[in-house]
CSV table of C-alpha atoms in Angstrom, one decimal:
chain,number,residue,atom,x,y,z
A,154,UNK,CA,103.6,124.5,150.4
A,155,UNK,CA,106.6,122.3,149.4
A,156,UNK,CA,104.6,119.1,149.4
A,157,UNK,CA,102.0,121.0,146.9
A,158,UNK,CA,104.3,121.8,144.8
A,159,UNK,CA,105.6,118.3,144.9
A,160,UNK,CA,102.3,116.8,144.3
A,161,UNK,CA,102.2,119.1,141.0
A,162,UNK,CA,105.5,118.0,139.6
A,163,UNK,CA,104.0,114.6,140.4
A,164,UNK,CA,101.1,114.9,138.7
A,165,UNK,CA,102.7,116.5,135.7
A,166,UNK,CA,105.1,113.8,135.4
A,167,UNK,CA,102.3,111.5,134.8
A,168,UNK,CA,100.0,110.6,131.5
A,169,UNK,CA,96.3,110.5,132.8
A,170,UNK,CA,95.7,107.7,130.6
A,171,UNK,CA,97.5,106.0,132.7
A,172,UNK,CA,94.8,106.1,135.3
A,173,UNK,CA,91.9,104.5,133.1
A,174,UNK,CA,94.5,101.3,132.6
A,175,UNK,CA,94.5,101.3,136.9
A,176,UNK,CA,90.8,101.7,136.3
A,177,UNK,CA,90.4,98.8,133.9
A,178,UNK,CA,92.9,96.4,135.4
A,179,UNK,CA,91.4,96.9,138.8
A,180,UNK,CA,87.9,96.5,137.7
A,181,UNK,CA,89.1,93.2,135.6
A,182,UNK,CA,91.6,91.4,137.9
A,183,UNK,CA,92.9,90.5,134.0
A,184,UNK,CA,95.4,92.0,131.6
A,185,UNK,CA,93.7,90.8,128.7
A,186,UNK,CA,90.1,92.0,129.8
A,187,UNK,CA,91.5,95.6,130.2
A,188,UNK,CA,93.0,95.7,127.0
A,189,UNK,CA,89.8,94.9,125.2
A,190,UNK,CA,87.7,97.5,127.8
A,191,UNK,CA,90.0,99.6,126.4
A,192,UNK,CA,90.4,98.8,123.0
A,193,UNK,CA,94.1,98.5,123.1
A,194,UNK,CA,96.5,95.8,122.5
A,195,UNK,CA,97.9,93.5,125.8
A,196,UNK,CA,102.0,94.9,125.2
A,197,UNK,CA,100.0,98.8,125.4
A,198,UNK,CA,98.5,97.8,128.7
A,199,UNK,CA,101.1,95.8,129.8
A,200,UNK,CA,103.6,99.4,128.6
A,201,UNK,CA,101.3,101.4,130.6
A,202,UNK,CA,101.2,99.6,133.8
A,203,UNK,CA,105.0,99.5,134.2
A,204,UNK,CA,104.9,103.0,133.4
A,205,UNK,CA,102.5,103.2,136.4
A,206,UNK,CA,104.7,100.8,138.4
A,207,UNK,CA,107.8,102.9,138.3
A,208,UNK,CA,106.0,106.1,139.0
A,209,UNK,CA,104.8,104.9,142.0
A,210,UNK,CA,107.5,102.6,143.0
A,211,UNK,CA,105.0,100.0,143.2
A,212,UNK,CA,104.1,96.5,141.6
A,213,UNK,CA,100.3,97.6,142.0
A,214,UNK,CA,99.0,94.2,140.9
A,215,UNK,CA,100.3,90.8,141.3
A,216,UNK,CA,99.8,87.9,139.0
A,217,UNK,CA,97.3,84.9,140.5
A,218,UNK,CA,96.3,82.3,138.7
A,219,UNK,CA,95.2,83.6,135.6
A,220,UNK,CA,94.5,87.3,136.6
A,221,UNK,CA,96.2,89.9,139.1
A,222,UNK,CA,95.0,91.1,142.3
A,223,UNK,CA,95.8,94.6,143.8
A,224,UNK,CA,98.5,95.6,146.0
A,225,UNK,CA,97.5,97.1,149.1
A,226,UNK,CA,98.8,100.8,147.6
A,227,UNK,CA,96.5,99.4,144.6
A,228,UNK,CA,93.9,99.4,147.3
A,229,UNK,CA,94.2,102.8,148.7
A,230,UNK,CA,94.9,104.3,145.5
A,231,UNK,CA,91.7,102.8,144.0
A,232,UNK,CA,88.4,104.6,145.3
A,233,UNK,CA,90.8,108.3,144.6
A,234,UNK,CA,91.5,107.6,141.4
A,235,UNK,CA,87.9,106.0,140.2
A,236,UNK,CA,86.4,109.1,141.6
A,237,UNK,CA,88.7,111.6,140.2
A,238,UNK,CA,88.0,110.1,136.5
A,239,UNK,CA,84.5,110.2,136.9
A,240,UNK,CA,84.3,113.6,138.4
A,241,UNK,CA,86.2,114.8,135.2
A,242,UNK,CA,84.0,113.0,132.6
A,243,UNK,CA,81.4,114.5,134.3
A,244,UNK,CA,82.8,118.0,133.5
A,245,UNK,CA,83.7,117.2,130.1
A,246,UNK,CA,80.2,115.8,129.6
A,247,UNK,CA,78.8,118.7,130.9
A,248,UNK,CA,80.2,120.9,128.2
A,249,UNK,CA,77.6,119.8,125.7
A,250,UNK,CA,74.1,119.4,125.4
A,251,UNK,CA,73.2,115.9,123.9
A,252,UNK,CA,71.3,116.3,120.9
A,253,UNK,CA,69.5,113.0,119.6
A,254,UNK,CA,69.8,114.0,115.8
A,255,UNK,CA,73.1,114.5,116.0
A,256,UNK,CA,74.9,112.3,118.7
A,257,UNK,CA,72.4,109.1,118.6
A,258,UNK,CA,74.2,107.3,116.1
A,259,UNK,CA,74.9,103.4,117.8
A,260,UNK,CA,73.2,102.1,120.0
A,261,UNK,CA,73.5,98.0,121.2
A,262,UNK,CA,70.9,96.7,124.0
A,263,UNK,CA,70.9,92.7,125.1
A,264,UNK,CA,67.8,91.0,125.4
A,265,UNK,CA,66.4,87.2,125.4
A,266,UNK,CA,65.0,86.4,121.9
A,267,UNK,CA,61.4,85.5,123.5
A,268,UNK,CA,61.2,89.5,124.6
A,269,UNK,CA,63.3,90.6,120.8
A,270,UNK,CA,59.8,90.7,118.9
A,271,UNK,CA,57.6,92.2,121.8
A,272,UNK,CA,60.0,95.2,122.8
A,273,UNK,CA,62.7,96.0,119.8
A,274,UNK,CA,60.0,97.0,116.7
A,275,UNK,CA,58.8,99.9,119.2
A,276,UNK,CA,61.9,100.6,120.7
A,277,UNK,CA,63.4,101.3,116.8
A,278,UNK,CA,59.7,103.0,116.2
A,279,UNK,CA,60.6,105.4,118.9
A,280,UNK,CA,64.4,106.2,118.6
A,281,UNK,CA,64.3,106.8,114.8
A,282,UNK,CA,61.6,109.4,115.4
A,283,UNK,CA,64.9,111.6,116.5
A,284,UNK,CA,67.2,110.4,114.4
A,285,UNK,CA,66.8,108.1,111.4
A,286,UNK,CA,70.2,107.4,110.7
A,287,UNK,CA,70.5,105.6,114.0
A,288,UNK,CA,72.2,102.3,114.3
A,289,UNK,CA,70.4,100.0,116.4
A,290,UNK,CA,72.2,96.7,117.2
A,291,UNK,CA,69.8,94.0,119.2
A,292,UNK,CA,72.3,91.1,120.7
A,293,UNK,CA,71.5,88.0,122.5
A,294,UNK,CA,72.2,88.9,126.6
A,295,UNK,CA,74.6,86.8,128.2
A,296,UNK,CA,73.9,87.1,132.0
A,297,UNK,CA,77.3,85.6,133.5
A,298,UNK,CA,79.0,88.3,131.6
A,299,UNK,CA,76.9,91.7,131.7
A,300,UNK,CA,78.6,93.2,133.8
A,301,UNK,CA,81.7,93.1,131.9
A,302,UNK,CA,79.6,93.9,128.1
A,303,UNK,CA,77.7,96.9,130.0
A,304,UNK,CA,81.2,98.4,131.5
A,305,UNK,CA,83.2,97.7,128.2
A,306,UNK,CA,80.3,99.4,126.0
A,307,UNK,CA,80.1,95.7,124.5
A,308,UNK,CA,76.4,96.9,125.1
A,309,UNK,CA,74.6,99.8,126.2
A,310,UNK,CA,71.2,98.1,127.8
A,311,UNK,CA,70.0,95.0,128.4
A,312,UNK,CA,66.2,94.0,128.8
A,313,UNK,CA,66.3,91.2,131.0
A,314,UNK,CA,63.5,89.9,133.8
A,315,UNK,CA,64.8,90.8,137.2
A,316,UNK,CA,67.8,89.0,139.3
A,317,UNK,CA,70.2,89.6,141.2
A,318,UNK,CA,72.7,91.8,140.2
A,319,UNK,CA,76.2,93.4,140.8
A,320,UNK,CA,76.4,97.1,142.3
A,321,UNK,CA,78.3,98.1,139.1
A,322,UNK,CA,75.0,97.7,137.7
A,323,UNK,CA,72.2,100.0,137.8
A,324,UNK,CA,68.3,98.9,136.5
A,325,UNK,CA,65.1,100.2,137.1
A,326,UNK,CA,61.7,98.2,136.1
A,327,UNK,CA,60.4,98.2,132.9
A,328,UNK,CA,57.2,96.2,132.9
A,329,UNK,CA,55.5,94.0,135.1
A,330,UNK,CA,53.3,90.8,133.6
A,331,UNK,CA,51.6,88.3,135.0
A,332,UNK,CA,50.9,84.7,133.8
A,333,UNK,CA,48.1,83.0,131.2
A,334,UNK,CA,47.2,79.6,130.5
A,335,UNK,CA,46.9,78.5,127.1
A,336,UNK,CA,45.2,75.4,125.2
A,337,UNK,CA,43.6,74.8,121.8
A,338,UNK,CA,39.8,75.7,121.8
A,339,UNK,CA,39.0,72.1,121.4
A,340,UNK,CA,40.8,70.6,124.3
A,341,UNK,CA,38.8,67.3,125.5
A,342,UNK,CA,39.4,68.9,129.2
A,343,UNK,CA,37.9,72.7,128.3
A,344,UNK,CA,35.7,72.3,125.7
A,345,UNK,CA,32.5,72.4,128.4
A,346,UNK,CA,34.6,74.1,131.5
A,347,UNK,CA,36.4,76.6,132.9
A,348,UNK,CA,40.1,75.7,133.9
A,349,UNK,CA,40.2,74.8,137.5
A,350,UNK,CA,43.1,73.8,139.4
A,351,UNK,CA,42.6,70.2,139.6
A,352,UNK,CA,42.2,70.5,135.5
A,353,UNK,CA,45.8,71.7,135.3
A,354,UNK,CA,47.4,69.9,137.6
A,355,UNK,CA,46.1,66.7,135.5
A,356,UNK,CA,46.8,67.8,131.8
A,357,UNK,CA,50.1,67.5,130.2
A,358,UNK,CA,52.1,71.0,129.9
A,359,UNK,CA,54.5,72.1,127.8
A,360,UNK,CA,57.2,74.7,129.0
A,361,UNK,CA,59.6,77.3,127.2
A,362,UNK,CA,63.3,78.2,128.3
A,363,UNK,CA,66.6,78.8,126.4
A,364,UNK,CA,68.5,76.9,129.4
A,365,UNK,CA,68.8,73.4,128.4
A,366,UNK,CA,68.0,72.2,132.0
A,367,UNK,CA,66.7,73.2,135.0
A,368,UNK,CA,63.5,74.3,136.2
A,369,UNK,CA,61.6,77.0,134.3
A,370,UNK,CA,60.0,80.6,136.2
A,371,UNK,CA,56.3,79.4,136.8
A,372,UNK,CA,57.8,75.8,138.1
A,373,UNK,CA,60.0,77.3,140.7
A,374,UNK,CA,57.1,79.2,142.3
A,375,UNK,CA,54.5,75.6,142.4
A,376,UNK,CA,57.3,74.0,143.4
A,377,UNK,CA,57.4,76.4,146.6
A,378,UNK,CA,53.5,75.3,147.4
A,379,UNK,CA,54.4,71.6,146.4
A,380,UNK,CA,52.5,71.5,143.4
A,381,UNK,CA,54.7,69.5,140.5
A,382,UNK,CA,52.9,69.2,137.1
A,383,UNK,CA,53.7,67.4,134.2
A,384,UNK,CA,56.2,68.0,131.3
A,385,UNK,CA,56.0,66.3,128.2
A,386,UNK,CA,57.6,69.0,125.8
A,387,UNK,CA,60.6,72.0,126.2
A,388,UNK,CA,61.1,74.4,123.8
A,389,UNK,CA,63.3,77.3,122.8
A,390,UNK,CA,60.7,79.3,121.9
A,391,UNK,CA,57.3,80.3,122.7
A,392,UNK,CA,55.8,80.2,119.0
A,393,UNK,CA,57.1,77.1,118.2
A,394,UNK,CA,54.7,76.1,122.1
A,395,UNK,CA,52.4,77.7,120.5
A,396,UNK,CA,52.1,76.2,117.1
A,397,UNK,CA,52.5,73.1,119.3
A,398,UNK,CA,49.8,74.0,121.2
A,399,UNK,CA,47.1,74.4,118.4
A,400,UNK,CA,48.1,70.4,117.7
A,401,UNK,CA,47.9,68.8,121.0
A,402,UNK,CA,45.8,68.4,124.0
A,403,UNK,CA,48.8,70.6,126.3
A,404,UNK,CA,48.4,73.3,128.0
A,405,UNK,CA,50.4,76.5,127.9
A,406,UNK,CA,51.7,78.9,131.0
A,407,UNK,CA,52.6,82.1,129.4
A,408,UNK,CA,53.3,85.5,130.3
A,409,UNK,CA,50.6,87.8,129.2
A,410,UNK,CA,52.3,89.8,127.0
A,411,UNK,CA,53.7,86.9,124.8
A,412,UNK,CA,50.1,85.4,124.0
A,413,UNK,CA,49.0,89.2,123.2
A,414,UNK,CA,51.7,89.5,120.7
A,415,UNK,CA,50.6,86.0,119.4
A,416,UNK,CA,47.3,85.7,119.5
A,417,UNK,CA,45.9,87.3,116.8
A,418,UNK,CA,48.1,84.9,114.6
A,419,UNK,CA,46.6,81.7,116.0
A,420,UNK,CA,43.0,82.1,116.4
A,421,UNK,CA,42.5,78.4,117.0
A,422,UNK,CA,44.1,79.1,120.7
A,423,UNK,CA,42.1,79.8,124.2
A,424,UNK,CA,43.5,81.9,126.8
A,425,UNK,CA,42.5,80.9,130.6
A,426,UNK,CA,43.3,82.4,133.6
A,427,UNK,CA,45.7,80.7,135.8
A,428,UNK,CA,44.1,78.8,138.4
A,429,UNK,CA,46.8,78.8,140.9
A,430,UNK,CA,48.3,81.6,142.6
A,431,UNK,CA,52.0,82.5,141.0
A,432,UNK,CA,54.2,85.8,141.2
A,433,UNK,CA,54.2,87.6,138.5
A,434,UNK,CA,57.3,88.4,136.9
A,435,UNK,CA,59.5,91.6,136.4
A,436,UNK,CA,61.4,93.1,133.4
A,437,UNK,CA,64.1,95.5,133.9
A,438,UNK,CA,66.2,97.6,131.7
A,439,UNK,CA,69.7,97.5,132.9
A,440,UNK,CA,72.8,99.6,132.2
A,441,UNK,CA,76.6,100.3,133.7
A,442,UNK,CA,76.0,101.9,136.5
A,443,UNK,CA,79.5,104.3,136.2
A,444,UNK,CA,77.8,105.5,133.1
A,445,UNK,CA,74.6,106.5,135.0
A,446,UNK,CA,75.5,109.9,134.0
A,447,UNK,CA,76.3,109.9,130.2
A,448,UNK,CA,74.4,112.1,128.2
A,449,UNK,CA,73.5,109.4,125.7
A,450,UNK,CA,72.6,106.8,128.6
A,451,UNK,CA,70.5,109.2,130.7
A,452,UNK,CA,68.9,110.3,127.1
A,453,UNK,CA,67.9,106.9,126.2
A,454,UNK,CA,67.1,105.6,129.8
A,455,UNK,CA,64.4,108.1,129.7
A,456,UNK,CA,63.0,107.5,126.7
A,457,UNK,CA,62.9,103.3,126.7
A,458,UNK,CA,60.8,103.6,130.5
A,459,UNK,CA,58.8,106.3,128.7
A,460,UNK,CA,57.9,104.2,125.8
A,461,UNK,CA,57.1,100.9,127.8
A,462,UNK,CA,54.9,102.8,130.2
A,463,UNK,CA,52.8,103.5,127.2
A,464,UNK,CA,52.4,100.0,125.5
């Protein structure tokens, strides 16, 4: 009974905002990454963990380098206290019913400009449907940091294809495509043939990444059957291949649902199976996996897989 009571006059000694700084800190290993999760200035964080220090008699976290690293109370005290906060945003959240038209207002989601003009125009079709007013921010995704933009609300979703990913972060599939070949109608090579193997293996290619080096998707997988074509051009982006395309004697691999966006603005180009065997590729919609329970995230999860089930 006496250590009840003690653990009350603890507990009521204590500011519970305290506890999403431990959160932060912990989840960052950085003072400075905290403050902006939390949208408060370094001195507040560095206030509130003192504050937390001399409750629990504790340094907590050590400096290391240029971060901290817990303490080994820090490290008991963790998987409690993450589970305590979530359990009670989970009752608060449960108090309400989300209603689109009236709590939809901002909404950001990452995505690689090649996939911004396929998936945005119906995602903002959709949404606005419920509420008009809605904000809808579409940001460049930055894959070494995603996990911190998804947990700081930096971002809400990214549409990315799928890789390996951290178990903070949750993602389901969101389409699957498979790869085309394209070429001009009058390539010297196609004009009185299909495209066979030995035909793309001897034209010149052109490929399409954002990275400036490095292999691209479809080379990685020819690569694994020893196949190695030739690359004469690289772009950024795969209109400007295209356009390209319509110019040259080149040839084109592109996933599916890029040259059906495309194609009805360059009639001049043929699309061809490909003749080798290659993986398709996966997109997935990705989000913060402690947030797997917000209203506005489950909402909107729902209705972005709904919609790209249709298309």
């Amino acid at each position: 009974m006496n250590e009840m009571n003690n653990n009350i006059a603890s507990l009521a000694r204590i500011d519970l905002n305290l506890f999403r700084v431990f959160v932060a800190i912990y989840k960052e290993k950085n003072l400075t990454r905290a403050s902006e999760q939390l949208f408060l200035s370094q001195p507040a964080v560095s206030h509130a963990l003192a504050r937390l220090r001399d409750h629990f008699n504790d340094p907590l976290f050590i400096r290391d380098g240029h971060g901290v690293v817990p303490s080994p109370l820090a490290k008991r005290l963790w998987p409690k206290i993450e589970q305590s906060l979530q359990l009670m945003h989970q009752a608060i959240q449960s108090t309400h019913d989300f209603v689109p038209a009236r709590d939809l207002k901002h909404l950001t989601i990452a995505m690689n400009d090649e996939y911004e003009g396929i998936f945005l125009p119906s995602i903002i079709q959709h949404l606005t449907q419920f509420n008009p007013n809605l904000q809808l921010n579409s940001v460049r995704i930055d894959r070494k940091n995603l996990r911190h933009e998804l947990s700081t609300g930096k971002i809400d979703f990214a549409i990315d294809v799928q890789h390996s990913v951290e178990d903070s972060i949750g993602y389901e599939c969101l389409t699957k495509d498979q790869f085309v070949v394209i070429s001009r109608k009058q390539h010297p090579l196609l004009s009185k043939t299909n495209l066979t193997k030995e035909i793309y293996l001897e034209a010149k290619h052109i490929t399409v990444s954002s990275r400036p080096t490095g292999r691209v998707f479809e080379d990685f997988f020819l690569s694994k059957q020893g196949i190695k074509r030739t690359i004469s051009f690289r772009c950024q982006q795969y209109e400007t291949a295209i356009r390209l395309i319509t110019q040259m004697d080149h040839l084109l691999t592109i996933p599916q649902c890029q040259i059906a966006h495309f194609k009805d603005t360059y009639p001049q180009i043929k699309v061809h199976p490909l003749p080798i065997d290659i993986v398709g590729y996966q997109m997935n919609l990705y989000w913060d996996q402690q947030k797997s329970h917000e209203h506005q995230i489950v909402w909107c999860k729902s209705q972005i897989l709904q919609l790209m089930n249709r298309l």
